[in-house]
Amino acid sequence: MEHELDRHNEYLRAALQQDRRPLGLFLGAGTPMSVRPKGVPIIPDIAGLTTVVRAGVTGASRDVVEDAFAQLDSTYNPVTLENLLDYLRRLAAIPGTADVRGFSNSAVLTADAEICALVRDHLEVTLPGIDTAYHAIALWAQAAKRHAPMEVFTTNYDLLLEQALEAANVPYFDGFVGSHRPSFDIHAVEEDELPNRWVRLWKLHGSINWATSSGGDVLRCPTTDKSDRVLIYPSHLKYEQSRRLPYLALLDRLRGFLRRPSSVIVSCGFSYRDEHINEVIGQALRSNPTASVQALLFGQLEQYSEALALARRTPNLSLLAEDAAVVGTQTGDWATTSTVSTFPYGNFSALGDLLRELVGGASLSSLHTSAPTP
């Protein structure tokens, strides 16, 4: 069968323009790949970060990392940074003092901390200029007067969206309260009584400016503060309960959002390869047929096998790729009735152009607003 490209383009525009239904964005690792100040992505993908980690760890931690890669090689092809962190944290969760698979508990914990610090240092970058797709999101969020607040879910650890929101003076809440060393407040996340004009920003895999203090508190702190453990990527295990609290609370926020009547999430840059998040999205959509997710995918549909499997059993999850789509569980190529023959919005830059168009072509430069000093 075929799907009508023009109709789905218009449906996406209508979803992004409406202000009464709960509306969310889901940004994955592909979004910073579209920001290329010198022809190179401002932040690499997971494969690139994996290379950074393997090249950057030193001393005893290098041995731990290389041995872990060797042990994982038969399970994953290729092994990624997140596979590595998950494996190390599974080993750390095993009780007792004896070495496990050749690793001591202290060596594993040290390697984990060094890996996360390397990731932080590599992702501590500043948006180039003030007219990126991230800035377009900020301007779009600022322009709309919503009956329900806009919520942004992301698996990214970087601070690019925070930079854009602050450049546009858009207030946002990310679950942390306080000024000097803000701490994660689960009650504030659950109760959420802020004005609707505040964007809700939920970082499902942590952030380079999150850390666990020596006392076990989860804090948001300057990335220049090297004294605390960086808190990125959940292990989904009963391992350091304080580490798991933000992740579980924010996954509950995603689940709760999709259980609201007529809620809509538009995802971009997310490949649907995270089984844990797929499970939350799939269960929520099946329990609430009035909710929907519009997944904007970069490139060809066939490269997203996990997303295809989920969409073919979830009628209210639509996959919209450059060459084809899955809508209502049915896979088909695009049927076109205009000069446009491919779906462009899986490219985050194209989505940013659409958002600017929806707010009348506004930009931070046209509003005479300066970017924050890094």
XYZ file of N, CA, C and O in Angstrom, residues 148-221:
296
model
N -2.004 23.263 27.971
C -1.184 22.306 28.713
C 0.270 22.625 28.401
O 0.590 23.034 27.283
N 1.175 22.483 29.343
C 2.571 22.845 29.089
C 3.212 21.929 28.053
O 2.855 20.757 27.929
N 4.161 22.475 27.295
C 4.924 21.655 26.369
C 5.964 20.865 27.159
O 6.628 21.412 28.049
N 6.085 19.581 26.830
C 7.043 18.728 27.525
C 8.047 18.182 26.517
O 7.674 17.733 25.430
N 9.303 18.241 26.879
C 10.368 17.728 26.023
C 11.041 16.571 26.747
O 11.554 16.737 27.865
N 11.042 15.415 26.123
C 11.734 14.232 26.627
C 12.976 14.027 25.757
O 12.913 14.173 24.533
N 14.086 13.696 26.376
C 15.298 13.475 25.587
C 16.174 12.425 26.246
O 16.214 12.316 27.474
N 16.852 11.657 25.410
C 17.851 10.701 25.894
C 19.254 11.294 25.819
O 20.228 10.602 26.137
N 19.370 12.532 25.388
C 20.681 13.157 25.215
C 21.227 13.676 26.548
O 20.476 14.180 27.379
N 22.552 13.595 26.705
C 23.197 14.053 27.931
C 23.647 15.515 27.844
O 24.016 16.115 28.843
N 23.690 16.076 26.636
C 24.281 17.398 26.430
C 23.375 18.516 26.952
O 22.254 18.277 27.406
N 23.865 19.749 26.847
C 23.147 20.916 27.355
C 22.716 21.853 26.228
O 22.477 23.039 26.449
N 22.588 21.341 25.010
C 22.290 22.197 23.867
C 20.896 22.814 23.956
O 20.723 24.002 23.668
N 19.904 22.033 24.330
C 18.558 22.593 24.412
C 18.471 23.614 25.545
O 17.823 24.657 25.400
N 19.122 23.326 26.669
C 19.130 24.300 27.765
C 19.729 25.630 27.304
O 19.206 26.706 27.638
N 20.814 25.566 26.520
C 21.417 26.799 26.009
C 20.425 27.589 25.159
O 20.312 28.813 25.281
N 19.697 26.882 24.283
C 18.752 27.563 23.390
C 17.587 28.163 24.166
O 17.162 29.296 23.896
N 17.042 27.419 25.122
C 15.931 27.937 25.914
C 16.355 29.181 26.688
O 15.609 30.172 26.764
N 17.553 29.162 27.246
C 18.014 30.310 28.008
C 18.337 31.493 27.102
O 18.112 32.652 27.476
N 18.823 31.221 25.885
C 19.082 32.311 24.938
C 17.799 33.039 24.559
O 17.801 34.243 24.314
N 16.684 32.298 24.512
C 15.385 32.885 24.160
C 14.580 33.307 25.384
O 13.423 33.711 25.259
N 15.186 33.194 26.570
C 14.505 33.552 27.824
C 13.220 32.746 28.035
O 12.204 33.276 28.498
N 13.273 31.467 27.681
C 12.129 30.578 27.886
C 12.309 29.861 29.226
O 13.302 29.141 29.416
N 11.395 30.035 30.172
C 11.536 29.340 31.454
C 11.291 27.845 31.292
O 10.435 27.425 30.513
N 12.055 27.036 32.026
C 11.861 25.591 31.953
C 12.138 24.979 33.315
O 12.837 25.542 34.149
N 11.582 23.774 33.497
C 11.767 23.020 34.743
C 12.252 21.637 34.387
O 11.680 20.965 33.526
N 13.343 21.189 35.046
C 13.942 19.898 34.712
C 13.960 18.928 35.881
O 14.653 17.915 35.833
N 13.191 19.241 36.937
C 13.116 18.336 38.070
C 14.005 18.723 39.228
O 13.954 18.084 40.285
N 14.841 19.760 39.049
C 15.763 20.171 40.098
C 15.320 21.504 40.697
O 14.821 22.376 39.980
N 15.514 21.654 41.982
C 15.145 22.889 42.665
C 16.330 23.377 43.483
O 17.123 22.582 44.000
N 16.442 24.687 43.610
C 17.546 25.271 44.350
C 18.367 26.172 43.453
O 18.100 26.298 42.245
N 19.374 26.802 44.012
C 20.191 27.749 43.262
C 21.671 27.375 43.275
O 22.270 27.183 42.231
N 22.264 27.228 44.461
C 23.700 26.972 44.538
C 24.061 25.600 43.985
O 24.890 25.472 43.082
N 23.434 24.552 44.499
C 23.607 23.179 43.997
C 22.225 22.536 43.962
O 21.854 21.795 44.868
N 21.442 22.819 42.908
C 20.064 22.323 42.855
C 20.002 20.801 42.982
O 20.847 20.085 42.429
N 19.010 20.316 43.697
C 18.854 18.874 43.893
C 17.564 18.395 43.248
O 16.603 19.153 43.079
N 17.557 17.113 42.874
C 16.390 16.532 42.229
C 15.263 16.394 43.249
O 15.471 15.863 44.345
N 14.072 16.873 42.878
C 12.918 16.869 43.787
C 11.786 16.079 43.138
O 11.076 16.582 42.274
N 11.638 14.824 43.550
C 10.632 13.972 42.925
C 9.223 14.497 43.156
O 8.348 14.363 42.299
N 8.978 15.144 44.284
C 7.636 15.662 44.557
C 7.293 16.806 43.604
O 6.152 16.906 43.131
N 8.268 17.649 43.291
C 8.024 18.727 42.338
C 7.746 18.169 40.949
O 6.918 18.706 40.202
N 8.424 17.075 40.580
C 8.178 16.435 39.279
C 6.767 15.878 39.222
O 6.051 16.030 38.231
N 6.343 15.220 40.288
C 5.029 14.571 40.300
C 3.889 15.583 40.417
O 2.857 15.437 39.766
N 4.071 16.618 41.235
C 2.974 17.560 41.474
C 2.869 18.600 40.358
O 1.766 18.925 39.913
N 3.985 19.141 39.905
C 4.048 19.972 38.705
C 2.968 21.050 38.671
O 2.030 20.988 37.885
N 3.111 22.049 39.516
C 2.123 23.121 39.573
C 2.661 24.433 39.003
O 2.164 25.511 39.306
N 3.653 24.354 38.134
C 4.205 25.547 37.506
C 3.272 26.062 36.416
O 2.430 25.320 35.900
N 3.413 27.324 36.011
C 2.586 27.851 34.912
C 2.809 27.079 33.619
O 3.888 26.539 33.378
N 1.795 27.061 32.768
C 1.875 26.313 31.512
C 2.937 26.858 30.570
O 3.413 26.145 29.679
N 3.321 28.124 30.719
C 4.322 28.687 29.813
C 5.725 28.143 30.093
O 6.631 28.345 29.279
N 5.911 27.466 31.230
C 7.192 26.833 31.514
C 7.292 25.515 30.745
O 6.425 24.654 30.854
N 8.365 25.363 29.984
C 8.646 24.085 29.324
C 9.093 23.085 30.381
O 9.833 23.418 31.302
N 8.611 21.847 30.249
C 9.088 20.756 31.106
C 10.143 19.980 30.318
O 9.868 19.502 29.215
N 11.338 19.880 30.867
C 12.452 19.206 30.193
C 12.851 17.982 30.995
O 13.343 18.093 32.118
N 12.637 16.803 30.407
C 12.880 15.544 31.122
C 14.012 14.781 30.422
O 13.843 14.278 29.318
N 15.160 14.668 31.084
C 16.342 14.036 30.500
C 16.414 12.584 30.985
O 16.951 12.285 32.050
N 15.884 11.695 30.166
C 15.653 10.310 30.572
C 16.933 9.526 30.828
O 16.909 8.529 31.551
N 18.030 9.943 30.231
C 19.304 9.239 30.415
C 20.307 10.079 31.200
O 21.515 9.813 31.152
N 19.834 11.073 31.923
C 20.728 11.887 32.714
C 21.344 13.009 31.916
O 20.936 13.319 30.793
N 22.370 13.645 32.491
C 22.941 14.836 31.883
C 24.366 15.026 32.360
O 24.735 14.594 33.462
N 25.174 15.708 31.547
C 26.564 15.941 31.937
C 26.667 16.917 33.098
O 27.753 17.056 33.674
N 25.572 17.596 33.463
C 25.618 18.454 34.650
C 24.810 17.881 35.815
O 24.443 18.605 36.727
N 24.540 16.572 35.772
C 23.992 15.871 36.927
C 25.133 15.106 37.598
O 26.046 14.623 36.928
N 25.030 14.985 38.896
C 26.060 14.246 39.629
C 25.472 13.668 40.898
O 24.427 14.120 41.386
N 26.116 12.636 41.415
C 25.787 12.138 42.745
C 26.858 12.619 43.699
O 28.053 12.466 43.448
N 26.416 13.216 44.782
C 27.356 13.711 45.779
C 27.852 12.551 46.633
O 27.345 11.427 46.559
N 28.820 12.823 47.463
C 29.347 11.791 48.355
C 28.276 11.294 49.320
O 28.330 10.169 49.807
N 27.268 12.131 49.578
C 26.172 11.730 50.455
C 25.044 11.018 49.740
O 24.053 10.636 50.371
N 25.164 10.842 48.412
C 24.154 10.108 47.662
C 23.065 10.964 47.059
O 22.166 10.447 46.396
N 23.107 12.297 47.252
C 22.098 13.162 46.658
C 22.362 13.327 45.171
O 23.511 13.301 44.712
N 21.280 13.510 44.395
C 21.404 13.786 42.963
C 21.330 15.291 42.769
O 20.345 15.930 43.138
N 22.376 15.865 42.187
C 22.513 17.316 42.076
C 22.675 17.737 40.627
O 23.127 16.966 39.788
N 22.272 18.965 40.361
C 22.640 19.623 39.097
C 23.698 20.655 39.433
O 23.473 21.540 40.239
N 24.873 20.532 38.813
C 25.986 21.386 39.199
C 26.763 21.804 37.960
O 26.619 21.202 36.888
